[in-house]
Amino acid sequence: MTSSSFVVKKEKLDPSELDKILLDFCKAHPEGVSGPLLKSSHPDLDLKQCTIRLQKLVSEGKLAIFKKGATNLFKYKELSAAQKNVKFENEIEKAIYDVIADSGKIGIWIKDLRESIGVAQQQCITALKSLKAKELVKEVFPGTGHKRMWMLYDIEPDQQYIADKGGPWVNESTGEFEPDVGEKLMNLTLAYLKKQFNRPSDNSGLFAERKRHYLTPAEIHKFLEEKKIIDAKTTVEHVETVCDNLVFERSVVKKVSSNGPVYRFAKAMMESSGFSSVPCGFCPLTEECRVDAVVSPQSCEYYSKWKETAETADMLVEPLKSVRPLV
Amino acid sequence: MKLLTNPSFDNLNFKLSMELVDSKIDGKLESYSCKLTSHNKVLWKRFNKCEFGHSSCDLQYLGYPRNFGEFSNATSKSAPPKEGTLCDMIDRKTLFYLIATLNASFYPDYDFSFSSSEDFSREPSLEFVMNQVDKLLGTTCGAAYVHKLREEMWSTMDKEISLKDCQIYSFNPPTDEDPASDDGAFWGFYYFFYNHTLKRIVFFTCKSVPTLYDSGLGDTLSLSESYE
């Protein structure tokens, strides 16, 4: 009578029940829920209906969707304490809250807010004060010009609101320039670029290898942030400034690509030989310089300083003193 | 800054809102007492914290008044410029009064707390300011201003604040930060008549907006509600 194989009947559940199951499942898996994962633990659910419900929950703001590789993952979104038991005094507050929520990271000018809802000035102010007390909205400056902008409490304001204090090398409380911070950042950036440059070759060809050597300021910024060398106040622009400084020092090469500037470590073309750095090459008094004259190699300051540098340590400098310097 | 009630100013404000052929004059005269409200005191603390280690008597640079070129041409024959002053200065307390006046006048739409002192300037003389204002309002409004309003306006202001004893400042923001440009104004000005002894500021602002400009979102019903 019965067949030997079972067919599991996929029931179409009531939407609210399904929502609850999905939300609980997402809560239980904070790392993110994918289609296959859901299927393996709840084989009785109709996957198609689940997908529709999941997307609906995302649009309602209860779940967040993000991509990991090629798969989409759903994550349970923690509501802020204020939102969990949000209670609006009247319709005006709710309308204002909705308009502000729509404005996202940029926020909305209070005058535009008033005019889009059509509410009088005093009512608007009272409603905003009440929402502010409930920690649902906040005011941000400086906005464009001198406008007073409002946005949701727990949203991170857009970049335009973060006043540039001058970078990590400016002391915040005194406003003084700290060269050590800048130097440290430069050294660390250079070390990172050098490491990237010296990575073992993976035999993918010269062009591909050279391309790998280049790093964008964003990648460098990410590296420095991960190593906790810089904090959130340092922007990618500041990292770009550091890289440009290294370019001016000729330790790093910059290339302008379609996505912005990229940098790579600059290896010296050849080792500088000691002889090529002899100061006589660019001395303005070579003509007058003779042994035992007023200007002579024995009394030459630049010559003695050059002798002391590391490159000349191995060389025999003594015989050179008695030789007329080459023009 | 506490707004002082002044019925003659209210009367003038009504007259300063004139509808003309293709533009509308929107003027406002307000008298403020330099007495700081508790809210102002909080802002004063924040204002002082913003700049590193400044005290209230520190001076800051002001910008040049508008049309300064005309003034220098007019007075070059009379008096030589003061030695050593390339630029006017303002102390932070006075600057704070000016900013607080702007904030009070444009509440709740604007906040000028982060304005730089260079957006403000010291006007060289009362005559210069009167000249500038008369020129703008005269050319825009014509006889309505020159014959009817001008005399009344200046004499009422003089009664309130004794114009000769005032230091006159103006606010000249860049065009993209100017509240007047939000309404698409042709011109606008912001003058502060500060009487140090009376501890009072008369704030005089005016702008000329084109009448065909649709200045807001929403329908006419909501517009009329917000212009109460």
Short mmCIF file of N, CA, C and O in Angstrom, two decimals, chain A residues 212-257:
data_model
loop_
_atom_site.label_atom_id
_atom_site.label_comp_id
_atom_site.label_asym_id
_atom_site.label_seq_id
_atom_site.Cartn_x
_atom_site.Cartn_y
_atom_site.Cartn_z
N ARG A 212 50.50 43.50 -9.09
CA ARG A 212 50.28 43.12 -7.70
C ARG A 212 51.04 44.01 -6.74
O ARG A 212 50.65 44.18 -5.60
N HIS A 213 52.13 44.55 -7.21
CA HIS A 213 52.95 45.38 -6.31
C HIS A 213 52.26 46.66 -5.91
O HIS A 213 52.58 47.26 -4.90
N TYR A 214 51.31 47.07 -6.75
CA TYR A 214 50.65 48.34 -6.48
C TYR A 214 49.55 48.18 -5.45
O TYR A 214 48.78 47.23 -5.48
N LEU A 215 49.48 49.13 -4.55
CA LEU A 215 48.44 49.12 -3.53
C LEU A 215 47.67 50.44 -3.59
O LEU A 215 48.26 51.49 -3.79
N THR A 216 46.37 50.35 -3.35
CA THR A 216 45.57 51.58 -3.29
C THR A 216 45.64 52.15 -1.88
O THR A 216 45.88 51.41 -0.92
N PRO A 217 45.41 53.46 -1.74
CA PRO A 217 45.40 54.04 -0.39
C PRO A 217 44.37 53.38 0.51
O PRO A 217 44.57 53.25 1.71
N ALA A 218 43.26 52.93 -0.08
CA ALA A 218 42.22 52.28 0.72
C ALA A 218 42.73 50.99 1.34
O ALA A 218 42.47 50.70 2.51
N GLU A 219 43.52 50.23 0.54
CA GLU A 219 44.06 48.97 1.09
C GLU A 219 45.05 49.25 2.21
O GLU A 219 45.07 48.57 3.23
N ILE A 220 45.87 50.28 2.00
CA ILE A 220 46.86 50.65 3.03
C ILE A 220 46.13 51.11 4.29
O ILE A 220 46.51 50.77 5.41
N HIS A 221 45.05 51.89 4.09
CA HIS A 221 44.26 52.38 5.21
C HIS A 221 43.68 51.22 6.00
O HIS A 221 43.69 51.20 7.24
N LYS A 222 43.21 50.21 5.27
CA LYS A 222 42.61 49.04 5.91
C LYS A 222 43.67 48.31 6.74
O LYS A 222 43.41 47.92 7.89
N PHE A 223 44.85 48.16 6.15
CA PHE A 223 45.94 47.49 6.87
C PHE A 223 46.30 48.22 8.15
O PHE A 223 46.41 47.62 9.22
N LEU A 224 46.45 49.54 8.06
CA LEU A 224 46.83 50.32 9.24
C LEU A 224 45.75 50.28 10.30
O LEU A 224 46.02 50.25 11.50
N GLU A 225 44.48 50.24 9.84
CA GLU A 225 43.38 50.21 10.79
C GLU A 225 43.33 48.87 11.51
O GLU A 225 43.08 48.79 12.71
N GLU A 226 43.60 47.78 10.73
CA GLU A 226 43.56 46.46 11.34
C GLU A 226 44.65 46.30 12.38
O GLU A 226 44.46 45.66 13.41
N LYS A 227 45.81 46.90 12.10
CA LYS A 227 46.91 46.82 13.05
C LYS A 227 46.75 47.82 14.18
O LYS A 227 47.64 47.96 15.01
N LYS A 228 45.66 48.55 14.20
CA LYS A 228 45.33 49.52 15.23
C LYS A 228 46.37 50.64 15.32
O LYS A 228 46.58 51.22 16.38
N ILE A 229 47.00 50.91 14.18
CA ILE A 229 47.97 52.01 14.19
C ILE A 229 47.24 53.34 14.08
O ILE A 229 47.66 54.36 14.61
N ILE A 230 46.14 53.30 13.34
CA ILE A 230 45.34 54.52 13.21
C ILE A 230 43.92 54.23 13.70
O ILE A 230 43.51 53.09 13.76
N ASP A 231 43.19 55.30 14.02
CA ASP A 231 41.80 55.10 14.46
C ASP A 231 40.84 55.65 13.40
O ASP A 231 41.26 56.08 12.35
N ALA A 232 39.58 55.61 13.73
CA ALA A 232 38.55 55.96 12.74
C ALA A 232 38.66 57.38 12.23
O ALA A 232 38.15 57.72 11.17
N LYS A 233 39.35 58.25 12.99
CA LYS A 233 39.38 59.65 12.55
C LYS A 233 40.31 59.87 11.37
O LYS A 233 40.22 60.87 10.68
N THR A 234 41.23 58.91 11.16
CA THR A 234 42.15 59.07 10.02
C THR A 234 41.46 58.55 8.78
O THR A 234 41.04 57.42 8.71
N THR A 235 41.36 59.41 7.78
CA THR A 235 40.64 59.01 6.58
C THR A 235 41.62 58.49 5.54
O THR A 235 42.83 58.57 5.70
N VAL A 236 41.02 57.99 4.44
CA VAL A 236 41.85 57.50 3.34
C VAL A 236 42.65 58.65 2.74
O VAL A 236 43.77 58.46 2.28
N GLU A 237 42.06 59.86 2.81
CA GLU A 237 42.79 61.02 2.27
C GLU A 237 44.07 61.27 3.03
O GLU A 237 45.08 61.67 2.46
N HIS A 238 44.02 61.05 4.36
CA HIS A 238 45.23 61.25 5.16
C HIS A 238 46.29 60.23 4.77
O HIS A 238 47.49 60.55 4.69
N VAL A 239 45.85 58.99 4.55
CA VAL A 239 46.80 57.95 4.14
C VAL A 239 47.41 58.31 2.79
O VAL A 239 48.60 58.10 2.55
N GLU A 240 46.58 58.88 1.93
CA GLU A 240 47.09 59.31 0.62
C GLU A 240 48.17 60.37 0.78
O GLU A 240 49.17 60.37 0.06
N THR A 241 47.96 61.28 1.75
CA THR A 241 48.97 62.32 2.01
C THR A 241 50.28 61.68 2.43
O THR A 241 51.36 62.08 1.99
N VAL A 242 50.18 60.66 3.29
CA VAL A 242 51.39 59.96 3.75
C VAL A 242 52.11 59.34 2.56
O VAL A 242 53.33 59.44 2.41
N CYS A 243 51.34 58.69 1.69
CA CYS A 243 51.94 58.04 0.51
C CYS A 243 52.58 59.07 -0.40
O CYS A 243 53.67 58.85 -0.94
N ASP A 244 51.92 60.19 -0.59
CA ASP A 244 52.49 61.24 -1.44
C ASP A 244 53.81 61.74 -0.88
O ASP A 244 54.75 62.02 -1.61
N ASN A 245 53.87 61.83 0.46
CA ASN A 245 55.12 62.24 1.11
C ASN A 245 56.24 61.28 0.77
O ASN A 245 57.38 61.67 0.53
N LEU A 246 55.90 59.98 0.77
CA LEU A 246 56.90 58.97 0.45
C LEU A 246 57.33 59.09 -1.01
O LEU A 246 58.48 58.85 -1.36
N VAL A 247 56.39 59.49 -1.87
CA VAL A 247 56.72 59.69 -3.28
C VAL A 247 57.73 60.83 -3.40
O VAL A 247 58.70 60.74 -4.15
N PHE A 248 57.51 61.91 -2.63
CA PHE A 248 58.42 63.04 -2.69
C PHE A 248 59.80 62.68 -2.19
O PHE A 248 60.79 63.27 -2.58
N GLU A 249 59.84 61.64 -1.32
CA GLU A 249 61.14 61.18 -0.83
C GLU A 249 61.77 60.16 -1.76
O GLU A 249 62.83 59.62 -1.47
N ARG A 250 61.08 59.86 -2.82
CA ARG A 250 61.53 58.91 -3.83
C ARG A 250 61.68 57.48 -3.31
O ARG A 250 62.43 56.70 -3.87
N SER A 251 60.95 57.16 -2.26
CA SER A 251 60.97 55.77 -1.81
C SER A 251 59.82 54.99 -2.42
O SER A 251 59.80 53.77 -2.39
N VAL A 252 58.84 55.71 -2.95
CA VAL A 252 57.62 55.08 -3.44
C VAL A 252 57.27 55.68 -4.79
O VAL A 252 57.53 56.86 -5.04
N VAL A 253 56.70 54.86 -5.66
CA VAL A 253 56.29 55.34 -6.98
C VAL A 253 54.77 55.41 -7.04
O VAL A 253 54.07 54.52 -6.56
N LYS A 254 54.28 56.47 -7.65
CA LYS A 254 52.82 56.65 -7.73
C LYS A 254 52.37 56.50 -9.17
O LYS A 254 53.03 56.94 -10.09
N LYS A 255 51.27 55.82 -9.34
CA LYS A 255 50.69 55.70 -10.68
C LYS A 255 49.23 56.10 -10.59
O LYS A 255 48.51 55.67 -9.67
N VAL A 256 48.78 56.94 -11.50
CA VAL A 256 47.39 57.36 -11.48
C VAL A 256 46.59 56.44 -12.39
O VAL A 256 46.79 56.42 -13.59
N SER A 257 45.71 55.65 -11.79
CA SER A 257 44.90 54.74 -12.59
C SER A 257 43.47 55.26 -12.62
O SER A 257 43.15 56.26 -12.01
#
